GROMACS .gro file of N, CA and C in nm:
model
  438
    1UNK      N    1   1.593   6.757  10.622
    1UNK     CA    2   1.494   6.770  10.517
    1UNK      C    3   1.555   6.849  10.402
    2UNK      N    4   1.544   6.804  10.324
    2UNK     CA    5   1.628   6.878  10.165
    2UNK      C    6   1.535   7.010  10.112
    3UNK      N    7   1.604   7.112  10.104
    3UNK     CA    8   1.532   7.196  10.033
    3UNK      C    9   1.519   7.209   9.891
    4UNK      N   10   1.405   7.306   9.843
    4UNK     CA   11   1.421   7.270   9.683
    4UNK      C   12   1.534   7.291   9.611
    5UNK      N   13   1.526   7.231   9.481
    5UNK     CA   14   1.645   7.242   9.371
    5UNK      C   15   1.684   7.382   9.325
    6UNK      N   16   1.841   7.421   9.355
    6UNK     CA   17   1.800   7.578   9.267
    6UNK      C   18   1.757   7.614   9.110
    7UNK      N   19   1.759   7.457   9.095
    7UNK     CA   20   1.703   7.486   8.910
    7UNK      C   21   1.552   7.466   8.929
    8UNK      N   22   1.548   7.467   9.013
    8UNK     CA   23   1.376   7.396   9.030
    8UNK      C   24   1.264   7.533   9.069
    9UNK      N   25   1.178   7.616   9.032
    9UNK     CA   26   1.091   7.705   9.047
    9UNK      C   27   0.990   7.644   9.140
   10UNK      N   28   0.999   7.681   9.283
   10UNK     CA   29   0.888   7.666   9.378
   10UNK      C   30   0.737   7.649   9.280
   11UNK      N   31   0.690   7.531   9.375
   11UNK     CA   32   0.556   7.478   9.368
   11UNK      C   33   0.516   7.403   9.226
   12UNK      N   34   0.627   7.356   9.171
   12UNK     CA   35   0.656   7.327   9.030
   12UNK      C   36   0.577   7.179   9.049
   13UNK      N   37   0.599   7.118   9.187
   13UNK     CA   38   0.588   7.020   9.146
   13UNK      C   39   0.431   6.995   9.204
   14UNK      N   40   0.391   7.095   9.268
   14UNK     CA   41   0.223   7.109   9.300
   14UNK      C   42   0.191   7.170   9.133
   15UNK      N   43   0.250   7.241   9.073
   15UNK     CA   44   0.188   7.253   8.946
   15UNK      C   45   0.157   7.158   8.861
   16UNK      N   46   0.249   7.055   8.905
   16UNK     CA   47   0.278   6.955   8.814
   16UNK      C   48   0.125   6.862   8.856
   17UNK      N   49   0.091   6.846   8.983
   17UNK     CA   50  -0.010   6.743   9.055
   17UNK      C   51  -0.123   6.846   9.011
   18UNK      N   52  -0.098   6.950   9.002
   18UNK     CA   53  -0.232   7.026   8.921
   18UNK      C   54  -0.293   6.999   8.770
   19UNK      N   55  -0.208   7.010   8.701
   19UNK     CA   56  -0.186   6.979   8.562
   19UNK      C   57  -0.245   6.802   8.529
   20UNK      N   58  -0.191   6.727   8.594
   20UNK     CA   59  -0.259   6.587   8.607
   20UNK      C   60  -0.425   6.563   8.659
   21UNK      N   61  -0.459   6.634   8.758
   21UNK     CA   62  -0.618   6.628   8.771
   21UNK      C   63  -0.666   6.704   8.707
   22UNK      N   64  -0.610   6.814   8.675
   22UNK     CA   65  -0.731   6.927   8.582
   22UNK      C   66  -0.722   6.786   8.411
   23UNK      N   67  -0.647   6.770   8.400
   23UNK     CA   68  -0.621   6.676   8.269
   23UNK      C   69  -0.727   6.519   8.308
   24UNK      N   70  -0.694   6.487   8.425
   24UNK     CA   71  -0.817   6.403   8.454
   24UNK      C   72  -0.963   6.413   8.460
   25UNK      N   73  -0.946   6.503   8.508
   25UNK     CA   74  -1.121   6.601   8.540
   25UNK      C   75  -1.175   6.644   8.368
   26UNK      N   76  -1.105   6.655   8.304
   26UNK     CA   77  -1.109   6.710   8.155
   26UNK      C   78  -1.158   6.603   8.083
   27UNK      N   79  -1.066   6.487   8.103
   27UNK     CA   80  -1.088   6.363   8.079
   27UNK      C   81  -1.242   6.278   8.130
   28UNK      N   82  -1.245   6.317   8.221
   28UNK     CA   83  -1.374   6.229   8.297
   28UNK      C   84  -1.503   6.298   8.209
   29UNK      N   85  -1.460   6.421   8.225
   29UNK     CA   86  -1.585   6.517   8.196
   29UNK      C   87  -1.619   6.487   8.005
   30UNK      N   88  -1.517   6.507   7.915
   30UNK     CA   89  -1.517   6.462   7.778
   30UNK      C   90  -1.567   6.319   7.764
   31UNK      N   91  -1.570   6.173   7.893
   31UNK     CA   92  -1.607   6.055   7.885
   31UNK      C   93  -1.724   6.059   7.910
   32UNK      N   94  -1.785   6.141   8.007
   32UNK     CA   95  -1.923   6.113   8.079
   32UNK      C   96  -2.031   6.216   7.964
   33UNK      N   97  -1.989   6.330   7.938
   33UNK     CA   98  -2.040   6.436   7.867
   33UNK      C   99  -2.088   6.364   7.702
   34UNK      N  100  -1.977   6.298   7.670
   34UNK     CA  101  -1.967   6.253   7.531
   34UNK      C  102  -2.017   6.146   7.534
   35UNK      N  103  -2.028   6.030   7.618
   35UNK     CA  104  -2.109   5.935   7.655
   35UNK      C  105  -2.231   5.967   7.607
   36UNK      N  106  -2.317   6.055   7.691
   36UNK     CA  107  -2.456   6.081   7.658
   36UNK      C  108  -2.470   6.120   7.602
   37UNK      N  109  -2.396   6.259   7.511
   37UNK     CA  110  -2.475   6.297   7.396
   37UNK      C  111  -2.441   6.207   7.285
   38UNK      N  112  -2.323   6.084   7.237
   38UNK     CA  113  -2.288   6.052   7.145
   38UNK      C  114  -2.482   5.941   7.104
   39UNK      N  115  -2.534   5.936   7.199
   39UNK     CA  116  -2.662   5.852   7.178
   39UNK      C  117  -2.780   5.958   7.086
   40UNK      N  118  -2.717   6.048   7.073
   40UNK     CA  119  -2.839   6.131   7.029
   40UNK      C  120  -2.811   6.112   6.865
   41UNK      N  121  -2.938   6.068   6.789
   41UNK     CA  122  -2.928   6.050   6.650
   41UNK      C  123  -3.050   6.118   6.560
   42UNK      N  124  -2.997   6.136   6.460
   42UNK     CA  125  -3.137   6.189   6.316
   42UNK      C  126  -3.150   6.083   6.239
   43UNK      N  127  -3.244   6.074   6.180
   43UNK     CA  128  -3.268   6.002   6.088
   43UNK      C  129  -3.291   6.072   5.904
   44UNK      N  130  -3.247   6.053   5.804
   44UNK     CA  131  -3.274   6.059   5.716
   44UNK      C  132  -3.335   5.965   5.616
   45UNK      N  133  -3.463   5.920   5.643
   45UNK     CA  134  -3.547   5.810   5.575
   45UNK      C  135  -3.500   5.706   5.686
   46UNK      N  136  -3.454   5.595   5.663
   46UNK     CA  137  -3.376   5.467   5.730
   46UNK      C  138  -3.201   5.518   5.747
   47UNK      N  139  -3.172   5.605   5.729
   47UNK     CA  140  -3.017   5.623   5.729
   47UNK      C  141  -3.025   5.684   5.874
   48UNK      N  142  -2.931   5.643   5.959
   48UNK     CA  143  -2.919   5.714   6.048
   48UNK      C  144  -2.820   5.832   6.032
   49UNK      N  145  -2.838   5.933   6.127
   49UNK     CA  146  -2.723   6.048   6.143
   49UNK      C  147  -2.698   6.035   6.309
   50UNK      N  148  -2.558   5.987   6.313
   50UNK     CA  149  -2.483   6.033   6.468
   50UNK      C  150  -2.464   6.136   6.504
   51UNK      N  151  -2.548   6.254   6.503
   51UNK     CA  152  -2.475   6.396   6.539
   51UNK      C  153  -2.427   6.408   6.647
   52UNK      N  154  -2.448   6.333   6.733
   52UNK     CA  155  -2.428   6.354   6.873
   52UNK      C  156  -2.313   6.266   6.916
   53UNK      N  157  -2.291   6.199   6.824
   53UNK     CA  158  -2.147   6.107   6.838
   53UNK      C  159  -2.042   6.237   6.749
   54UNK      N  160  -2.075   6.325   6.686
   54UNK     CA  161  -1.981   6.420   6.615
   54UNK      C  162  -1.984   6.527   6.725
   55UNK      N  163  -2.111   6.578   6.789
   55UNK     CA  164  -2.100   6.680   6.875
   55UNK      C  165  -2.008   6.624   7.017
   56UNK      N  166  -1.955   6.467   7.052
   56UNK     CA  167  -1.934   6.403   7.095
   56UNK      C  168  -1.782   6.441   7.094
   57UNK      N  169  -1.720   6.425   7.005
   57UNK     CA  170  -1.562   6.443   6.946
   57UNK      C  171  -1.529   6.566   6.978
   58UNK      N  172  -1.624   6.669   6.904
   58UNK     CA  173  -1.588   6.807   6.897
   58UNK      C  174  -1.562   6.841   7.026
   59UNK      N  175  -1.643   6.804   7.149
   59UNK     CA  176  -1.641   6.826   7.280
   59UNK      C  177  -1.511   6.817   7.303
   60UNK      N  178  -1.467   6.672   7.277
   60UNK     CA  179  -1.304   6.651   7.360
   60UNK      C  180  -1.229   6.652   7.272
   61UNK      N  181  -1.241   6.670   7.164
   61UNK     CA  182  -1.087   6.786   7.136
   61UNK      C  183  -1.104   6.906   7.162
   62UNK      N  184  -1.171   6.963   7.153
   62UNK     CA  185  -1.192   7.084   7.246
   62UNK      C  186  -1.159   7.103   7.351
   63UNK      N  187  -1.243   7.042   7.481
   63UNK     CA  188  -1.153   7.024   7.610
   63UNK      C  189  -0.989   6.977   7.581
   64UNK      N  190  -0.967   6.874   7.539
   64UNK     CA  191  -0.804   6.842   7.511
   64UNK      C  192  -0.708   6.992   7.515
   65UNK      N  193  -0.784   7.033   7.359
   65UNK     CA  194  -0.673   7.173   7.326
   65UNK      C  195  -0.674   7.253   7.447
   66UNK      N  196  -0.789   7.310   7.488
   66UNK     CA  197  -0.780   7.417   7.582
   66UNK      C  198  -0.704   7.373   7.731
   67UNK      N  199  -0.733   7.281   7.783
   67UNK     CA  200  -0.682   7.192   7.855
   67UNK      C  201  -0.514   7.251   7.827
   68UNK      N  202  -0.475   7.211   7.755
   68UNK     CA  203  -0.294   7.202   7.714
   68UNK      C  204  -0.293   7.345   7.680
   69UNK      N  205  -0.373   7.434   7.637
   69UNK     CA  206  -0.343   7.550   7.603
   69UNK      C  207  -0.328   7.636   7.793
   70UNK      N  208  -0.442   7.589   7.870
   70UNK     CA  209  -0.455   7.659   8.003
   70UNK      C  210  -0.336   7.600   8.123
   71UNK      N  211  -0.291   7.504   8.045
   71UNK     CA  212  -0.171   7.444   8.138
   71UNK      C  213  -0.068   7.522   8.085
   72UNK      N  214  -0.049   7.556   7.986
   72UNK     CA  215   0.136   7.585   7.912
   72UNK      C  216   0.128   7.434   7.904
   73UNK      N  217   0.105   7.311   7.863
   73UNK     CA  218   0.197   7.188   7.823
   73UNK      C  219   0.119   7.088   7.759
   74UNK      N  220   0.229   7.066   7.674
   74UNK     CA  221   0.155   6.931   7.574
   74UNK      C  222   0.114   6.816   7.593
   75UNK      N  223   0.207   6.794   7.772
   75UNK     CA  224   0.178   6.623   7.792
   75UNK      C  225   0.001   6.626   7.837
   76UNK      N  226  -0.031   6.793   7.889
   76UNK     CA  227  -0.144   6.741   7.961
   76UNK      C  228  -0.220   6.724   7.873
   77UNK      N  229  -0.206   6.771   7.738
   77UNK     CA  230  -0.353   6.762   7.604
   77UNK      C  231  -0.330   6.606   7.574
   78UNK      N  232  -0.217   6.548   7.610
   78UNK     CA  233  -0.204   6.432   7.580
   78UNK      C  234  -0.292   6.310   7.700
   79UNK      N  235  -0.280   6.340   7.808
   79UNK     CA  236  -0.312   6.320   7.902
   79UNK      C  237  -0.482   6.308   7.872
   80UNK      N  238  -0.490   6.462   7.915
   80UNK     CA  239  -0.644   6.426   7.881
   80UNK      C  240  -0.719   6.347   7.770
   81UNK      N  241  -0.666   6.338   7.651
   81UNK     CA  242  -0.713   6.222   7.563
   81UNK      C  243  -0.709   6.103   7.613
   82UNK      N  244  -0.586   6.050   7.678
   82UNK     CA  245  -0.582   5.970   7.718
   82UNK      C  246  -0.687   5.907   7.829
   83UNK      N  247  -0.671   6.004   7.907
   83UNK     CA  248  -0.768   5.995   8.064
   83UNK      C  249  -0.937   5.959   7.964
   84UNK      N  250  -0.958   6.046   7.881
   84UNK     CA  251  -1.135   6.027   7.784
   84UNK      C  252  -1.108   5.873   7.737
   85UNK      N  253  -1.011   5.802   7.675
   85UNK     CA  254  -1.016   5.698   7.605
   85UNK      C  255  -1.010   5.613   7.730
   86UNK      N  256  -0.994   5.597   7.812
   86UNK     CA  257  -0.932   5.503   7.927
   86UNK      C  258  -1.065   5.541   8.005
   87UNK      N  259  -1.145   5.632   8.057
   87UNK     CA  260  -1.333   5.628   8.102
   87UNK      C  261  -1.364   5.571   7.991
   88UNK      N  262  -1.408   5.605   7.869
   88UNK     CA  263  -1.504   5.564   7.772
   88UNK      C  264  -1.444   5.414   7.806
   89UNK      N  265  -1.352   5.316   7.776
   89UNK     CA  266  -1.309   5.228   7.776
   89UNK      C  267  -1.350   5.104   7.881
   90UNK      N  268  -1.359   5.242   8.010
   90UNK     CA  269  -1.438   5.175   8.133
   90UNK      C  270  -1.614   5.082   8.110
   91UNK      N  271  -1.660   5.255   8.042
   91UNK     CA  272  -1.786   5.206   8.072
   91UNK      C  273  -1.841   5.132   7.938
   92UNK      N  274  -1.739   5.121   7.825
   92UNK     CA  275  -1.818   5.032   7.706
   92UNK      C  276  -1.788   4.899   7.761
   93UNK      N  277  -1.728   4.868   7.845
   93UNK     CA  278  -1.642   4.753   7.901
   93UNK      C  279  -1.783   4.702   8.003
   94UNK      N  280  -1.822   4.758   8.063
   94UNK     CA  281  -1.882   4.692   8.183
   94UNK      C  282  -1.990   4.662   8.167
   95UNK      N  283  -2.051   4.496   8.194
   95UNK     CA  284  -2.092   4.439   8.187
   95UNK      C  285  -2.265   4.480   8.190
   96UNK      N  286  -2.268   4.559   8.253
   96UNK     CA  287  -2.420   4.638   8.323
   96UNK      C  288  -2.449   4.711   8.245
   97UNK      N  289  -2.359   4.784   8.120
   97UNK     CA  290  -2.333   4.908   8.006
   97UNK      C  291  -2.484   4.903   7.966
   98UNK      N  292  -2.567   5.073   7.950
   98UNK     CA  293  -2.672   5.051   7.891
   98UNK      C  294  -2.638   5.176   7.833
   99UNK      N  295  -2.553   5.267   7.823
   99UNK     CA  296  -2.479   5.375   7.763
   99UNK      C  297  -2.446   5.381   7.579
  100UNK      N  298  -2.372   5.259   7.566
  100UNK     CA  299  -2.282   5.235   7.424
  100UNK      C  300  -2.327   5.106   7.368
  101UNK      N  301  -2.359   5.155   7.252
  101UNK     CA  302  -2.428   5.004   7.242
  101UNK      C  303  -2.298   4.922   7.109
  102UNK      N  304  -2.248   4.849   7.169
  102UNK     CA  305  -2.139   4.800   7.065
  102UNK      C  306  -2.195   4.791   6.911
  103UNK      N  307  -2.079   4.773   6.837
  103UNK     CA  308  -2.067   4.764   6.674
  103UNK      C  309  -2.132   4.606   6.642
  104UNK      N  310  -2.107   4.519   6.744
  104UNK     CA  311  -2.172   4.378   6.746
  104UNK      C  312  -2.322   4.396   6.733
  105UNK      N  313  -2.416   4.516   6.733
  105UNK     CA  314  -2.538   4.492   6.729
  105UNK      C  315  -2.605   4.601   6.605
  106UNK      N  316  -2.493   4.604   6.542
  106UNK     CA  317  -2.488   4.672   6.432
  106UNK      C  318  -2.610   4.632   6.328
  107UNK      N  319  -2.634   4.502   6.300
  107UNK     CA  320  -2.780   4.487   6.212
  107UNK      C  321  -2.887   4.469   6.307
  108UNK      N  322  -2.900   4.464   6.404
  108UNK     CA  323  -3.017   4.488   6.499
  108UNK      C  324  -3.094   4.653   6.536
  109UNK      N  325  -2.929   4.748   6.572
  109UNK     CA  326  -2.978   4.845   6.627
  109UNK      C  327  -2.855   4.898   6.581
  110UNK      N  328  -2.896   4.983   6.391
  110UNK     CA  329  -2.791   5.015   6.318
  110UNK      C  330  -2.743   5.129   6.361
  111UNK      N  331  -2.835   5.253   6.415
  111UNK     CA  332  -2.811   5.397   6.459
  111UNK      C  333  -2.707   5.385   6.596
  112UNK      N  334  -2.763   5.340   6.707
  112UNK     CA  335  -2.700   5.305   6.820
  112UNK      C  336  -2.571   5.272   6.814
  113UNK      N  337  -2.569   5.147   6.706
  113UNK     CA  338  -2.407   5.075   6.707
  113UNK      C  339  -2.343   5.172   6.631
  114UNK      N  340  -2.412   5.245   6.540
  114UNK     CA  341  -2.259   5.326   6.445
  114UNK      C  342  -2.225   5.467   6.524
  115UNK      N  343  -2.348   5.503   6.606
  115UNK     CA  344  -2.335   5.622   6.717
  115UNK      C  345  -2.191   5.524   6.846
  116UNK      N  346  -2.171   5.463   6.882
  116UNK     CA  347  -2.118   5.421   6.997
  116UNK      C  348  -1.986   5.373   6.926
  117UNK      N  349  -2.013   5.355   6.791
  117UNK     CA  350  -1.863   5.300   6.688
  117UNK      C  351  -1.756   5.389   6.671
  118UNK      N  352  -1.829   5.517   6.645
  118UNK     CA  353  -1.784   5.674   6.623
  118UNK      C  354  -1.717   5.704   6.758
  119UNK      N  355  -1.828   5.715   6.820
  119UNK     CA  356  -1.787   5.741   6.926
  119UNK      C  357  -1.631   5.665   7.025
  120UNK      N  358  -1.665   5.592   7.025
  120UNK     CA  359  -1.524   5.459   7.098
  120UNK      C  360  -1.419   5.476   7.017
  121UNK      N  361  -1.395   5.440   6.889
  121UNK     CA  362  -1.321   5.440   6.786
  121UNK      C  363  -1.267   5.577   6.735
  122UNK      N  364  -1.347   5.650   6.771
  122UNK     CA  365  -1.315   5.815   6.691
  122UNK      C  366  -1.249   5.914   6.745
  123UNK      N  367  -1.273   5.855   6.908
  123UNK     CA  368  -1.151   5.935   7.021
  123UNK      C  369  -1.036   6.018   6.937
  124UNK      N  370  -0.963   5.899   6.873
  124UNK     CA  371  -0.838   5.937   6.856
  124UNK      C  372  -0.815   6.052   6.754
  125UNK      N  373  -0.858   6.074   6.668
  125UNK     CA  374  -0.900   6.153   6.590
  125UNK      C  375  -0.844   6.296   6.665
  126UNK      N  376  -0.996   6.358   6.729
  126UNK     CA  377  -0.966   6.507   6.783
  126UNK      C  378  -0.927   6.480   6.905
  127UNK      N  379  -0.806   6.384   6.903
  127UNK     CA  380  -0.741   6.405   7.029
  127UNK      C  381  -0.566   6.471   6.973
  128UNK      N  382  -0.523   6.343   6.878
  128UNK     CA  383  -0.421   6.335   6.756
  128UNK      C  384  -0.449   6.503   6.734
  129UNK      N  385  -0.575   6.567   6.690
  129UNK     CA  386  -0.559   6.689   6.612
  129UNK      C  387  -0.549   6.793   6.721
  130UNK      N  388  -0.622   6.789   6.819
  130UNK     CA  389  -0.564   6.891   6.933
  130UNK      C  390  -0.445   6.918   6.961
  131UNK      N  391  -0.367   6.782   7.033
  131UNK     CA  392  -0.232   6.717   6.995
  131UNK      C  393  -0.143   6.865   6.924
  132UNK      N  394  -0.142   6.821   6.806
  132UNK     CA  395  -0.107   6.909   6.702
  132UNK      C  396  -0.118   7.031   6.734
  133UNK      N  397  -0.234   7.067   6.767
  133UNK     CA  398  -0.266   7.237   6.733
  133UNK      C  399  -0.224   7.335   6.842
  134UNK      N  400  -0.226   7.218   6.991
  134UNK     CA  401  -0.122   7.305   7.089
  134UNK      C  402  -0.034   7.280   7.114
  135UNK      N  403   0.042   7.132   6.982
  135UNK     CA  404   0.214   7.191   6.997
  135UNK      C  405   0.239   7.308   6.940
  136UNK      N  406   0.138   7.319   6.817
  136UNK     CA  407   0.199   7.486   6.700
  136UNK      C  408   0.160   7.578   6.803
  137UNK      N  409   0.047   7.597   6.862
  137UNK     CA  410   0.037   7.743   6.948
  137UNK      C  411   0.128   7.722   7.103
  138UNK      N  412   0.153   7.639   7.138
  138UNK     CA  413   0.286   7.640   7.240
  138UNK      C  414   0.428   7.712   7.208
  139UNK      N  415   0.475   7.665   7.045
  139UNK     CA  416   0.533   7.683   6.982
  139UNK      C  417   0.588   7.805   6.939
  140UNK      N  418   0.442   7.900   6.914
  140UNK     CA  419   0.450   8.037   6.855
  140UNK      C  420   0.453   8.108   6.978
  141UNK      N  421   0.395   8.068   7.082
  141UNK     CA  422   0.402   8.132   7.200
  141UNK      C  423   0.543   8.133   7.268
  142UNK      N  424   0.602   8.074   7.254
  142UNK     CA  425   0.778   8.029   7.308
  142UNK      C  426   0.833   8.130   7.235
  143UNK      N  427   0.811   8.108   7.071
  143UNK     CA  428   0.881   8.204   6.992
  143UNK      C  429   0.822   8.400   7.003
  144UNK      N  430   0.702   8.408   7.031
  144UNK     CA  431   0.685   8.559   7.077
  144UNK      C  432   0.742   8.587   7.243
  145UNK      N  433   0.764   8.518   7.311
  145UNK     CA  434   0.830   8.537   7.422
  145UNK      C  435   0.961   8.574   7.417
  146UNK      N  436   1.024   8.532   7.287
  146UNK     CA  437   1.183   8.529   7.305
  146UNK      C  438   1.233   8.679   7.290
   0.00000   0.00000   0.00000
């Protein structure tokens, strides 16, 4: 049986299988969480307001950053965006969906479709900007360590 690598820091690679479910779990939780509130809307006269498709975003880039900030690593903020776009993806997908109401029903049920448009489509957004913000604080943190 091979023992570990001497370049290799014990349990690195259970850190590593850690880092992937907490980034999944982050993920699930930003899909299911943001799911339901992205349905919540205002109205201004006939205009709708998605707030809840914005309080929706804010959620998972939020989770994202902290996520990659509580790991030390960038792949997992990456990860977890990923893991949110790949659930949401699930359930706008499935056939039974009473969650997201597609952009296709956009002159029927204008609030709904531009709430679920935002929402699906807008992922990338505060995922891209989390992304960013814990490569710079990874970054500064490497450099006050030195």
């Amino acid at each position: 049986m091979p023992g570990p690598r001497p370049n290799k820091a014990q349990g690195a690679g259970a850190s590593a299988i850690g880092s992937v479910l907490v980034a999944l779990a982050a993920g699930a939780l930003a899909a299911v969480v943001g799911t339901v509130l992205h349905a919540s809307l205002g109205y201004v006269g006939d205009v709708p307001v998605p707030w809840g498709a914005a309080l929706a975003l804010l959620l998972t880039g939020t989770l994202t950053y902290w996520v990659g900030l509580v790991r030390g690593k960038l792949w997992v903020s990456a990860l977890t965006g990923l893991a949110t776009y790949v659930f949401v993806a699930l359930i706008s997908t499935d056939q039974h969906n009473q969650m997201i109401v597609s952009t296709q029903f956009f002159k029927m049920l204008p609030g709904p479709a531009l709430a679920g448009g935002i929402w699906v489509y807008g992922i990338i957004v505060p995922v891209v900007v989390a992304i960013l913000l814990v490569s710079k604080q990874l970054r500064l943190l490497a450099r006050s360590r030195r």
